Coordinates of C-alpha atoms in Angstrom, one line a residue:
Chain U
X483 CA 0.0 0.0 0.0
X484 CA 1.5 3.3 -1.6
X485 CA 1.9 6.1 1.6
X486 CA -0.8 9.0 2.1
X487 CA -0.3 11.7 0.8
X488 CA -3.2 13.9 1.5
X489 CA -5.1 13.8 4.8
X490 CA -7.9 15.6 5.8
X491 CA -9.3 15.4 9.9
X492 CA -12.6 16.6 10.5
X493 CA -12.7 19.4 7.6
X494 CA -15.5 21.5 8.1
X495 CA -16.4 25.0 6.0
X496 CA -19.5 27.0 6.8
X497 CA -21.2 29.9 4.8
X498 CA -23.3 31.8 7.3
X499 CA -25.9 29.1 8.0
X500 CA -25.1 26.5 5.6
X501 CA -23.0 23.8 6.0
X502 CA -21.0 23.2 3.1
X503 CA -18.5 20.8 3.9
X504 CA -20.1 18.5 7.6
X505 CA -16.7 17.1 9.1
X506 CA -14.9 15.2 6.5
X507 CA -12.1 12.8 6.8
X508 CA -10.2 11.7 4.0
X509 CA -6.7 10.0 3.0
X510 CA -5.7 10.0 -0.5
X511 CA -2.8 8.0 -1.4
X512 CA 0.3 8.6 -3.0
X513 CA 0.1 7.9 -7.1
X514 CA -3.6 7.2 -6.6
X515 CA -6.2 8.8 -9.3
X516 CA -9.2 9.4 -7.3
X517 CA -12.1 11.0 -8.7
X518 CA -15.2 12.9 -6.6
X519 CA -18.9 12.7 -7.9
X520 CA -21.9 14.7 -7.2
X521 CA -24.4 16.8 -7.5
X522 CA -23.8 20.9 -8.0
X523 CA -23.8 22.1 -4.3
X524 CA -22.3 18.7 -2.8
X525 CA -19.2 20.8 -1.4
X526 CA -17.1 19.3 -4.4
X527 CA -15.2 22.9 -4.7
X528 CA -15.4 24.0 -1.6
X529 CA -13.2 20.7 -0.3
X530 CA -11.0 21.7 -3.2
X531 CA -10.6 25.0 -2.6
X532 CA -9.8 24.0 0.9
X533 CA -7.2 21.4 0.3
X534 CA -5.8 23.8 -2.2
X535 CA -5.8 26.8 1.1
X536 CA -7.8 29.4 -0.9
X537 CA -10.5 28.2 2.1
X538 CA -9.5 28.0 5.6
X539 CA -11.7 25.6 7.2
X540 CA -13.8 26.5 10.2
X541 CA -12.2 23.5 11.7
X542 CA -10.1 20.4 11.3
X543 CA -6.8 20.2 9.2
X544 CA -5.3 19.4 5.9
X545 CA -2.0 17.9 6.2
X546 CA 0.3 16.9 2.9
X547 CA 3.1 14.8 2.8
X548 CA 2.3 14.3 7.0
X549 CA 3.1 18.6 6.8
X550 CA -0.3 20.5 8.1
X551 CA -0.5 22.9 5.0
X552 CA -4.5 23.9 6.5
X553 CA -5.0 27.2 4.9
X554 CA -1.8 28.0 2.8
X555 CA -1.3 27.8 -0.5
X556 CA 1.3 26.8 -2.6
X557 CA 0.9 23.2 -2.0
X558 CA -0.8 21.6 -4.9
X559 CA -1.4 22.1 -8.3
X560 CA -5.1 23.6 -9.5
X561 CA -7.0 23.5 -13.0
X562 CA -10.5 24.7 -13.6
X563 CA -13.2 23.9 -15.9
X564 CA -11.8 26.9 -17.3
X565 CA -8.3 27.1 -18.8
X566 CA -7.8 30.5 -17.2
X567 CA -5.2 30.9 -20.2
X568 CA -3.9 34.2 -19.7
X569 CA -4.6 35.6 -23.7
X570 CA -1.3 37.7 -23.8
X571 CA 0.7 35.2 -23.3
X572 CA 1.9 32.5 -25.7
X573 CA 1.4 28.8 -24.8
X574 CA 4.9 28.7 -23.2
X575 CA 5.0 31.8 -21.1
X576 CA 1.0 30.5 -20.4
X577 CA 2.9 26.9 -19.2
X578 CA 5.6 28.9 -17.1
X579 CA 3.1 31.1 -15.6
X580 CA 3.5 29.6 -11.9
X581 CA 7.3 30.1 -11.9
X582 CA 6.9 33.9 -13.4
X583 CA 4.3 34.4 -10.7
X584 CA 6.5 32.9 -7.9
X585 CA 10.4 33.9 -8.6
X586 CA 12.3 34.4 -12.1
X587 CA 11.6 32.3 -15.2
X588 CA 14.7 30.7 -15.6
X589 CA 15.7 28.7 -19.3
X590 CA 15.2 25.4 -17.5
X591 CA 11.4 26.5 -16.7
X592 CA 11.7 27.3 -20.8
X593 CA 13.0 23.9 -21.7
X594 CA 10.8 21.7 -19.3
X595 CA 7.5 24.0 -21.5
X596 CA 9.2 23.5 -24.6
X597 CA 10.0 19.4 -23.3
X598 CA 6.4 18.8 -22.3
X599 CA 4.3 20.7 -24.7
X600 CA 6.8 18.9 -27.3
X601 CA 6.1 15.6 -25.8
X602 CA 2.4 16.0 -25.7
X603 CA 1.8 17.0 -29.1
X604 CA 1.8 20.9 -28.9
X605 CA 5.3 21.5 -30.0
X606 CA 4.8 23.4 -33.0
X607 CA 1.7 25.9 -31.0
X608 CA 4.9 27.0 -28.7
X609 CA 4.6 30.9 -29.7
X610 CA 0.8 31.0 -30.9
X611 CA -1.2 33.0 -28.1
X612 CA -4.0 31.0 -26.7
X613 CA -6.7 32.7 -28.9
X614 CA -5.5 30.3 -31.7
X615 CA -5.9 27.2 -29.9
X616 CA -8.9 25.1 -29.9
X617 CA -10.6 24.1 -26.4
X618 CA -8.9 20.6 -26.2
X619 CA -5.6 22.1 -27.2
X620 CA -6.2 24.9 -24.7
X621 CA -6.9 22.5 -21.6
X622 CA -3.9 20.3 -22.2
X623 CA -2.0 23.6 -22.2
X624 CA -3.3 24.5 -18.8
X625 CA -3.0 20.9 -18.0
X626 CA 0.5 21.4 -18.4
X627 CA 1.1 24.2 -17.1
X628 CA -0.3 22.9 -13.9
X629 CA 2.5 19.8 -14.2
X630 CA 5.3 22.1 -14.6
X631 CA 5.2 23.3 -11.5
X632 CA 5.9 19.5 -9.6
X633 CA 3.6 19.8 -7.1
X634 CA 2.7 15.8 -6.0
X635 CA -1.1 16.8 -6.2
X636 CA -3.2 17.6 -9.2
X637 CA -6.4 18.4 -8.4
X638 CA -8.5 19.0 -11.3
X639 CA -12.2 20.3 -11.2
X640 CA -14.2 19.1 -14.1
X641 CA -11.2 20.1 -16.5
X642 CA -13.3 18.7 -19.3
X643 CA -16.7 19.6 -18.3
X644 CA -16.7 22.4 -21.1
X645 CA -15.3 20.2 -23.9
X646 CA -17.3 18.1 -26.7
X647 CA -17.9 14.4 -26.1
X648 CA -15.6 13.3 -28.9
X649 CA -12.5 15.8 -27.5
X650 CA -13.5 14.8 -24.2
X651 CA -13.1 11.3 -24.7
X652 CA -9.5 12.3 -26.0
X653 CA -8.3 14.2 -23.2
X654 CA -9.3 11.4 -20.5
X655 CA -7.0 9.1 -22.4
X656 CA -4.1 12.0 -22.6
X657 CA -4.8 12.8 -19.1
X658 CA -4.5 8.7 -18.0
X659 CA -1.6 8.8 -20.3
X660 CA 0.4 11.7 -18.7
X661 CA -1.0 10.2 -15.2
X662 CA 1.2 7.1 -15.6
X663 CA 4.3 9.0 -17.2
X664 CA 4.2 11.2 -14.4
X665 CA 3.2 9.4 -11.5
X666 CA 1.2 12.4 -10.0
X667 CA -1.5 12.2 -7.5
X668 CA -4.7 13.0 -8.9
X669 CA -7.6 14.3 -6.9
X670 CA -10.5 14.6 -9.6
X671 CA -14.3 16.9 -9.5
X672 CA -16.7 15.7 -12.0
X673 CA -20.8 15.0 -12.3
X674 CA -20.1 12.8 -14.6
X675 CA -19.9 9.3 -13.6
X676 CA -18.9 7.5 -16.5
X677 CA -15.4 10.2 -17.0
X678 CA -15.3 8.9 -13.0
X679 CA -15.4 5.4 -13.9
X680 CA -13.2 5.6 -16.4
X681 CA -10.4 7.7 -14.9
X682 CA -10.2 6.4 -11.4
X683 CA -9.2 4.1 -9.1
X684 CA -11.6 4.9 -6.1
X685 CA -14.5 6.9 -6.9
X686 CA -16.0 9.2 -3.9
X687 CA -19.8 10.0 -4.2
X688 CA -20.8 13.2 -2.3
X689 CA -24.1 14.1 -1.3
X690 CA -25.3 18.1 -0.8
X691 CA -27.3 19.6 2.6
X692 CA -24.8 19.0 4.5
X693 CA -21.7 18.3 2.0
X694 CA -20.5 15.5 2.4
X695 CA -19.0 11.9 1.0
X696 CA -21.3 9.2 1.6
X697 CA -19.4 6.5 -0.5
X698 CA -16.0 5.1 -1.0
X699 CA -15.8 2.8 -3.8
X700 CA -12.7 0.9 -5.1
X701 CA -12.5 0.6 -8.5
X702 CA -11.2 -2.9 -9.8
X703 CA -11.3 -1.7 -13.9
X704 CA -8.2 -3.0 -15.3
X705 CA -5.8 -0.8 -16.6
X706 CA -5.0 0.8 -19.6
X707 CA -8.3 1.7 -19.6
X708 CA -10.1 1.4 -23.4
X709 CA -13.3 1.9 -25.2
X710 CA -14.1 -1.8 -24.3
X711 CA -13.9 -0.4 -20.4
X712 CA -17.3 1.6 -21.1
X713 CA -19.2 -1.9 -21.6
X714 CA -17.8 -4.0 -19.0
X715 CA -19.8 -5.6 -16.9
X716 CA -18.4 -4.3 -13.8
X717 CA -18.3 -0.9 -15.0
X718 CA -21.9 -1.2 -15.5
X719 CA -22.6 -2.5 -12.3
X720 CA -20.5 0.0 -10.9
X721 CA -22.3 2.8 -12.4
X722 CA -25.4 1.8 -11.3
X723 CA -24.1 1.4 -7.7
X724 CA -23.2 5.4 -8.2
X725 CA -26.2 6.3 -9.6
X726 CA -28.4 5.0 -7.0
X727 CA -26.8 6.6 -4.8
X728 CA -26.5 9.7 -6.5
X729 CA -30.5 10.0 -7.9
X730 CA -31.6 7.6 -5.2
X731 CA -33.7 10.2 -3.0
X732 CA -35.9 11.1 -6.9
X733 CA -37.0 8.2 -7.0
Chain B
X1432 CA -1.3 43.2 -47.0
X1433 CA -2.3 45.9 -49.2
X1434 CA -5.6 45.5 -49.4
X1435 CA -5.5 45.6 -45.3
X1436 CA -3.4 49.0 -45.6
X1437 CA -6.4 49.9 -48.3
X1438 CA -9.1 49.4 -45.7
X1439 CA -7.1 50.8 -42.8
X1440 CA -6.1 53.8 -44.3
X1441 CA -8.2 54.7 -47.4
X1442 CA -11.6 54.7 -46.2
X1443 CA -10.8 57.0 -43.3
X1444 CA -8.9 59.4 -46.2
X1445 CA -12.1 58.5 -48.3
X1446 CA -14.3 60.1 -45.4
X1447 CA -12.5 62.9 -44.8
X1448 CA -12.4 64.0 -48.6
X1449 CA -16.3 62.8 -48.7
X1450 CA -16.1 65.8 -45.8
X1451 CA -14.4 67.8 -47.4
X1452 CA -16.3 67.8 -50.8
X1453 CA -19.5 68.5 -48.2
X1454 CA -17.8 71.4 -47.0
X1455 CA -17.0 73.1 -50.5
X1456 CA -20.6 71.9 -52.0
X1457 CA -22.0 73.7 -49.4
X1458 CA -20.0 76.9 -49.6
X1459 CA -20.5 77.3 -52.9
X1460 CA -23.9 76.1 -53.4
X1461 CA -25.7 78.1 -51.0
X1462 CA -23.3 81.5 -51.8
X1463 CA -21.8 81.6 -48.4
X1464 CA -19.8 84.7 -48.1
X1465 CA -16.0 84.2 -48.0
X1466 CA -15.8 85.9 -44.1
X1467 CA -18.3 83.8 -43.1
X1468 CA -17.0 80.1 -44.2
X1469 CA -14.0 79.9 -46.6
X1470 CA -13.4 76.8 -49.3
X1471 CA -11.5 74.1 -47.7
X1472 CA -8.8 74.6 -49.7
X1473 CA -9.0 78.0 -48.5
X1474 CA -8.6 77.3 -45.3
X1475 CA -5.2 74.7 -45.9
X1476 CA -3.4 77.9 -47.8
X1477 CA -4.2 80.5 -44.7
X1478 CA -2.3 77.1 -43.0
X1479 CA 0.4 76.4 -45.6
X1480 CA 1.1 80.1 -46.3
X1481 CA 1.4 81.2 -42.6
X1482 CA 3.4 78.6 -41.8
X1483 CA 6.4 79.8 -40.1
X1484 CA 4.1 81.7 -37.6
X1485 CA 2.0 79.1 -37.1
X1486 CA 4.1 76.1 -36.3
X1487 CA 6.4 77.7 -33.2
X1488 CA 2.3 78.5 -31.9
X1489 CA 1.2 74.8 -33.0
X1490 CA 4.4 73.3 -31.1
X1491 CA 3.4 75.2 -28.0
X1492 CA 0.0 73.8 -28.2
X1493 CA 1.5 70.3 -28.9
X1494 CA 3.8 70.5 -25.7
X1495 CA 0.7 71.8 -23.4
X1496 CA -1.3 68.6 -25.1
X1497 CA 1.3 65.9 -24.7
X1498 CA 2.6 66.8 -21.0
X1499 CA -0.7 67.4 -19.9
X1500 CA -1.8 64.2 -21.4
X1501 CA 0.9 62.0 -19.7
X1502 CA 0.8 63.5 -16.5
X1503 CA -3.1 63.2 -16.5
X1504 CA -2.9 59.9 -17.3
X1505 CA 0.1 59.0 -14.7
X1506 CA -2.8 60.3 -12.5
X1507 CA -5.6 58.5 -13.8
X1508 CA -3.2 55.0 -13.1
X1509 CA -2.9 56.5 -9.9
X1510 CA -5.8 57.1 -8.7
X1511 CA -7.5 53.9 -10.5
X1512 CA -5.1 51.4 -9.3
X1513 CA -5.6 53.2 -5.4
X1514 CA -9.3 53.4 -5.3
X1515 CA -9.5 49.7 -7.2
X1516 CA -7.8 48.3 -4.5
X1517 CA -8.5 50.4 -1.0
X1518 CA -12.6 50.0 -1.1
X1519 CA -12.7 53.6 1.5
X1520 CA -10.9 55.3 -1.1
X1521 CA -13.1 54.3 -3.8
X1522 CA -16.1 55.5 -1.8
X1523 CA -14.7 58.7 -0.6
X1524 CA -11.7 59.7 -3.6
X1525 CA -14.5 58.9 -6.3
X1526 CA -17.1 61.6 -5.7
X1527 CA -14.6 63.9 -5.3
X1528 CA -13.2 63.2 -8.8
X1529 CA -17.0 63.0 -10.1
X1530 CA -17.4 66.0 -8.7
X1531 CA -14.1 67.5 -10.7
X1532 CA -15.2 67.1 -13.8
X1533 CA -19.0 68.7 -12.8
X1534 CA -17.4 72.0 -12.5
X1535 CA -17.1 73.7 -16.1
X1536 CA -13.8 73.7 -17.3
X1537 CA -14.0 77.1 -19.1
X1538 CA -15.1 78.4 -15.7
X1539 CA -12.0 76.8 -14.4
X1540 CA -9.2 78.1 -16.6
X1541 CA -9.2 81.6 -15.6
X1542 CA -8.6 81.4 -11.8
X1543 CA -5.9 78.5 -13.0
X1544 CA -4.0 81.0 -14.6
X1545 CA -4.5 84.2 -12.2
X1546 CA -2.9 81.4 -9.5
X1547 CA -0.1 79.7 -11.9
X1548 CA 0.5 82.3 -14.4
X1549 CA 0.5 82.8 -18.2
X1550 CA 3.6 80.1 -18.7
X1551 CA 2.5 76.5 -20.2
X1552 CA 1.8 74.8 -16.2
X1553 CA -1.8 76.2 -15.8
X1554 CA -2.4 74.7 -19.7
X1555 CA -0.6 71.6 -18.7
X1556 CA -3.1 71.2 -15.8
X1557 CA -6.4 71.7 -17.4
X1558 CA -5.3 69.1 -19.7
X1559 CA -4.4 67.0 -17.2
X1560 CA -7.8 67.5 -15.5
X1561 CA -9.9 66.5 -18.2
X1562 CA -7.4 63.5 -19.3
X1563 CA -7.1 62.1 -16.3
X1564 CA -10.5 60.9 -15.4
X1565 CA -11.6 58.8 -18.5
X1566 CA -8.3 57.1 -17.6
X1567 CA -9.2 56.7 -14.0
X1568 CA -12.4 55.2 -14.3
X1569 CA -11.5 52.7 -17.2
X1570 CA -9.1 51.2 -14.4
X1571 CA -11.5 51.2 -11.7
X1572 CA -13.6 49.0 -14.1
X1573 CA -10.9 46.9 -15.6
X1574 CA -9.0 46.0 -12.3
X1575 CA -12.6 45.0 -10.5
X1576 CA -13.5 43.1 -13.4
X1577 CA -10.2 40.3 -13.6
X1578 CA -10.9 37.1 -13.5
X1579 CA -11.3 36.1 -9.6
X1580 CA -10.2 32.4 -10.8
X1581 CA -7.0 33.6 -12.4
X1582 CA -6.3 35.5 -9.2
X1583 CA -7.3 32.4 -7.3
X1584 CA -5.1 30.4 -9.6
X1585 CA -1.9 32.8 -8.7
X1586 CA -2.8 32.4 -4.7
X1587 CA -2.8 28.6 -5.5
X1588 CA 0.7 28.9 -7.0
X1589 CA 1.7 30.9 -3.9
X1590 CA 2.2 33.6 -6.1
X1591 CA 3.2 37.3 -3.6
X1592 CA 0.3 39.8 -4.5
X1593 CA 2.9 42.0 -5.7
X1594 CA 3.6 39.7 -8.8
X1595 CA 0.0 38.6 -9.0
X1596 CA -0.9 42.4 -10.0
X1597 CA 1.9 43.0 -12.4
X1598 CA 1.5 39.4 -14.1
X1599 CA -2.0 39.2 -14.1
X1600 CA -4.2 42.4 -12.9
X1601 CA -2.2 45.0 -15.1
X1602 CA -2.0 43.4 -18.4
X1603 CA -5.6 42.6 -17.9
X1604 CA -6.1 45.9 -17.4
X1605 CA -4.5 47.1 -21.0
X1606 CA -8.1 47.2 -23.1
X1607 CA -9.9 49.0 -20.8
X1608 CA -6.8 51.4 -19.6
X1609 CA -6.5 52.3 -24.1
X1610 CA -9.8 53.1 -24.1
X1611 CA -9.3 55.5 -21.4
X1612 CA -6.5 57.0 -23.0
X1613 CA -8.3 57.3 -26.6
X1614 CA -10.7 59.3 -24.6
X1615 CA -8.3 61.4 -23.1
X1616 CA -6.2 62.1 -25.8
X1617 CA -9.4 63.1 -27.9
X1618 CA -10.0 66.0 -25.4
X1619 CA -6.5 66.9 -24.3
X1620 CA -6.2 69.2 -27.5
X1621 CA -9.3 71.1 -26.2
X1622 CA -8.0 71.6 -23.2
X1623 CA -4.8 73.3 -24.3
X1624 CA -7.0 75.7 -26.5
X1625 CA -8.8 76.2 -23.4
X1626 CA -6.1 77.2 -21.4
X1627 CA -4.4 79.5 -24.4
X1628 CA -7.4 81.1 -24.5
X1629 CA -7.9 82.4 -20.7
X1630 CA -4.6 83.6 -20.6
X1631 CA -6.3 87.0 -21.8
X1632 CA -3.9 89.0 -24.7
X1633 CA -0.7 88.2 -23.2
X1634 CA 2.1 85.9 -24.9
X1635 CA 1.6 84.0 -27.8
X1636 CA -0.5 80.8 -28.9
X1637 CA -3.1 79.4 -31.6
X1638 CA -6.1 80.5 -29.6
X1639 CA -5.1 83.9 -29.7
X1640 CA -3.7 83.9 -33.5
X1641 CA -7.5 82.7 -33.9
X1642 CA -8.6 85.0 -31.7
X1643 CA -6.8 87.5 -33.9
X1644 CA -7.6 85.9 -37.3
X1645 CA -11.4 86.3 -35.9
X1646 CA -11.6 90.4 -34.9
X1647 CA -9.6 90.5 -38.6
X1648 CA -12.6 89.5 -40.2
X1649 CA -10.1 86.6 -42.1
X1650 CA -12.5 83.4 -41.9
X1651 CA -10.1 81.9 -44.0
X1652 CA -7.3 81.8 -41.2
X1653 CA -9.9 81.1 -38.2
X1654 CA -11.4 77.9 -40.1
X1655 CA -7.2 76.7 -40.7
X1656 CA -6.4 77.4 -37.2
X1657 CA -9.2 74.9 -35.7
X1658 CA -7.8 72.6 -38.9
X1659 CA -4.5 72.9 -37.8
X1660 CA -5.8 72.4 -33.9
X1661 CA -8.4 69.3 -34.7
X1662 CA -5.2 67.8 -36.8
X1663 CA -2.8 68.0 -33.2
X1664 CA -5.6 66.3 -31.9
X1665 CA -6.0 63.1 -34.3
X1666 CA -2.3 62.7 -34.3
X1667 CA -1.7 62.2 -30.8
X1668 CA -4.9 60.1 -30.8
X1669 CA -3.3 58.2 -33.0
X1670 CA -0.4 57.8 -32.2
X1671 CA -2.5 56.4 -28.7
X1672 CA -3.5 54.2 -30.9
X1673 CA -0.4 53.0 -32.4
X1674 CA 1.3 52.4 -28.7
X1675 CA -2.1 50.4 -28.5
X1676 CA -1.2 47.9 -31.3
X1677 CA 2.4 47.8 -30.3
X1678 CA 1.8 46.6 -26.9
X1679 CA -0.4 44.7 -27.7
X1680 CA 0.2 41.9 -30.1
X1681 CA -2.0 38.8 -28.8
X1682 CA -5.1 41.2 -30.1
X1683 CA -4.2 41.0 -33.8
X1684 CA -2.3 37.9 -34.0
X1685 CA -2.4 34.3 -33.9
X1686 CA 1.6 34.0 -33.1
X1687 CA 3.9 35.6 -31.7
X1688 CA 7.4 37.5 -33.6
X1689 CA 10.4 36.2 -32.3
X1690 CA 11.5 37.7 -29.6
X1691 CA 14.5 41.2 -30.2
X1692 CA 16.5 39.2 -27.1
X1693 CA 15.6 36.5 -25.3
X1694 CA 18.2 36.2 -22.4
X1695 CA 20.6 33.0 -22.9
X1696 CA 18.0 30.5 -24.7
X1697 CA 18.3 31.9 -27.9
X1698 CA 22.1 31.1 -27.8
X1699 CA 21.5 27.5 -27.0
X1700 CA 19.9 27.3 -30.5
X1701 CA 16.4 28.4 -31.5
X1702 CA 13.5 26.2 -32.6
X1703 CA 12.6 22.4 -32.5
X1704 CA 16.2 21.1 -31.7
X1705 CA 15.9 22.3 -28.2
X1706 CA 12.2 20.6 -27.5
X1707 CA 13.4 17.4 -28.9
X1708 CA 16.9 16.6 -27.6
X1709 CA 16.3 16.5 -23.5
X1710 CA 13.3 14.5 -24.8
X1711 CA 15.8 11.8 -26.2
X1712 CA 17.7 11.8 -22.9
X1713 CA 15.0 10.9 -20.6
X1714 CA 13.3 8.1 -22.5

């Protein structure tokens, strides 16, 4: 069993009234790809914007690598829904953003852009500004831009959500693809659970009012994960495990 | 190419001698008396012909314009980036500077110039008076409207606030900080005239060789003067412009130029070669 990297004792995050995160405890381990489902309003972001310390919880702590990191930043890498491409900048000062934004850009930060964008297929967009990408091509670049700066945790809310099926489809494979090659630690948002399925090795179902996670479920799907993955009988019994438990109250 | 330098810069000559054709139909066609409204061309030979008096005036006017303009818009940074990002400054700085531009600048220039005088610093502060607040509240709007994500993305990265408003907030700020500036520069000629002209008879300047030109009865001289002053005022709009486009590359294209210097990695060898080879080493 790989170690933990990210633990989380008795997280809790208030608005006024509303409870949007009840006490949560969670350990994610090291090289795992875990993915979060639920509905909008679940607490999905909010547990991500506190692991990532834009949040500081009302109580309990975050803890990385065994270090209590509870509302700082700086720990982890972050990607959006939205690529949050900055449109004055070409795709490699876009994929050295975090070093320009923390200390000098040096030419390693240059090469490693050059090395990953080259290696991932968007070698020759290097100096186009982001306006002339399309959306795939403009969520790999923040994608990359959020693995250049070597932080051991990704986490990644809905980073496809905006993307057609066909592109989307593309990107999960990329993203399990630079997953392995890397050996990051993923921590992934979606509402989607077949992209949840797919992509992860424990899936956590959250429920809304109060936020919470009311199920852990290990996910035995062989890898490399393939087309034939979206009819296997496990993934379909899997899926209907989820959605029970996701649409169960309706119905 | 030259069918983009066409469009860009014939149609606007095309309207301005469509203008100019409406000007002389006009005069002629409805007998307007030559010291009531000149022909155009007219008007360009009272400028052409009186040219060694007029451009020492002109340059005056172009020095009260441009300094006035650039400290007014130093000040409209100023006060935008201060009020954008102290929330009691924005409530108590802004009405004052609302109230600023209430009070009628014509009605402002004299007691300017009974305080500073009759040199170029009261001329040079009515133009920065009027330039300064389109400026100002262009970057009020711009800086509260950046992207909260991309801000919260720099906080993830641990990025000082320092660096998050020069990386981030500030370019973000460029198309809404231009169009300040367009509307500044469009004014700041006025404001000079203004100026020239409250400083009564004394010294030397357009206004008062219009001034002149107008008691002379010589329409032909008073319609070339405000020519000659409207013409001040579409070059330095322009050239606002043009600093516009040159800052701005990402707006027009799809690439970026190579880079004048590039500190160190362009010696290592541009292009391709350096993507590929560290790529070989690790694999």
């Amino acid at each position: 069993m790989a170690a933990t990297l990210l633990a989380l004792r008795d997280v809790t995050k208030r608005f006024g009234e509303a409870t949007a995160l009840a006490p949560t405890n969670l350990e994610i381990a090291e090289g795992s790809f875990v993915a979060i489902v639920g509905p909008s309003g679940c607490g999905k972001s909010t547990l991500f914007n506190v692991i990532a310390g834009l949040l500081r919880p009302d109580a309990g702590e975050v803890r990385l690598e065994g270090e209590l990191v509870t509302g700082a930043t700086g720990h982890v890498g972050y990607m959006l829904q939205k690529d949050l491409l900055v449109p004055w900048r070409t795709v490699e000062d876009n994929i050295t953003m975090a070093a320009r934004l923390t200390r000098r850009v040096t030419n390693a930060d240059r090469l490693e852009a050059r090395r990953v964008a080259t290696e991932y297929g968007l070698g020759e967009f290097l100096r186009h500004y982001p306006s002339a990408l399309s959306g795939g091509m403009r969520q790999r670049v923040a994608l990359m831009r959020t693995l250049v700066t070597h932080q051991p945790l990704l986490l990644l809310d809905e980073p496809f959500g905006a993307l057609d099926a066909q592109t989307r489809l593309e990107m999960q494979q990329w993203l399990l693809r630079v997953w392995r090659d890397t050996g990051r630690t993923v921590l992934f948002i979606t509402h989607d659970v077949d992209e949840s399925l797919f992509l992860a090795d424990r899936v956590l179902v959250m429920s809304p009012r109060p936020g919470r996670v009311v199920a852990d479920f290990a996910n035995p799907l062989s890898r490399p994960r393939t087309m034939e993955t979206l009819t296997d009988p496990i993934f379909i019994e899997l899926k209907s495990q989820v959605m029970r438990l996701l649409h169960g109250g309706q119905r | 190419m030259s069918r983009k330098l066409l469009r860009n810069v014939g149609v606007p000559l095309l309207s301005l001698l469509v203008l100019g054709g409406l000007w002389q139909a006009i005069v002629v066609g409805f007998h307007i008396a030559p010291y009531i409204a000149p022909r155009p061309m007219q008007a360009i030979d009272a400028v052409t012909s009186n040219w060694s008096t007029l451009w020492p005036l002109a340059l005056g006017t172009i020095r009260e314009t441009v300094y006035g303009f650039l400290v007014g818009a130093a000040l409209g940074v100023f006060f935008g980036v201060i009020m954008a990002k102290v929330p009691v400054l924005q409530r108590s700085v802004y009405p004052v500077l609302v109230l600023s531009q209430a009070v009628p600048i014509i009605a402002l220039a004299p007691p300017l110039v009974l305080i500073l005088g009759f040199g170029v610093t009261p001329k040079i502060v009515i133009v920065a008076w009027i330039v300064f607040f389109p400026v100002t509240v262009n970057v009020v709007d711009g800086l509260s409207h950046v992207d909260q994500d991309l801000v919260n993305l720099a906080r993830v990265y641990g990025a000082p606030r320092w660096r998050t408003f020069l990386q981030i907030e500030v370019p973000a700020t460029t198309t809404p900080l231009f169009s300040g500036l367009k509307i500044g520069a469009t004014y700041a000629v006025t404001g000079a005239i203004i100026g020239e002209g409250a400083s009564g008879s004394y010294g030397s300047s357009l206004a008062l060789y219009q001034v002149h030109a107008n008691s002379n009865l010589d329409a032909a001289a008073v319609y070339g003067t405000t020519m000659l002053m409207t013409a001040i005022g579409i070059t330095w709009f322009l050239l606002v412009v043009a600093t516009e486009v040159a800052v701005t590359p990402w707006q027009r294209r799809s690439v970026a130029r190579q880079p004048l210097r590039r500190r160190g990695v362009a010696s290592a060898g541009e292009g391709t070669s350096i993507g590929s080879t560290p790529l070989k080493g690790e694999s």
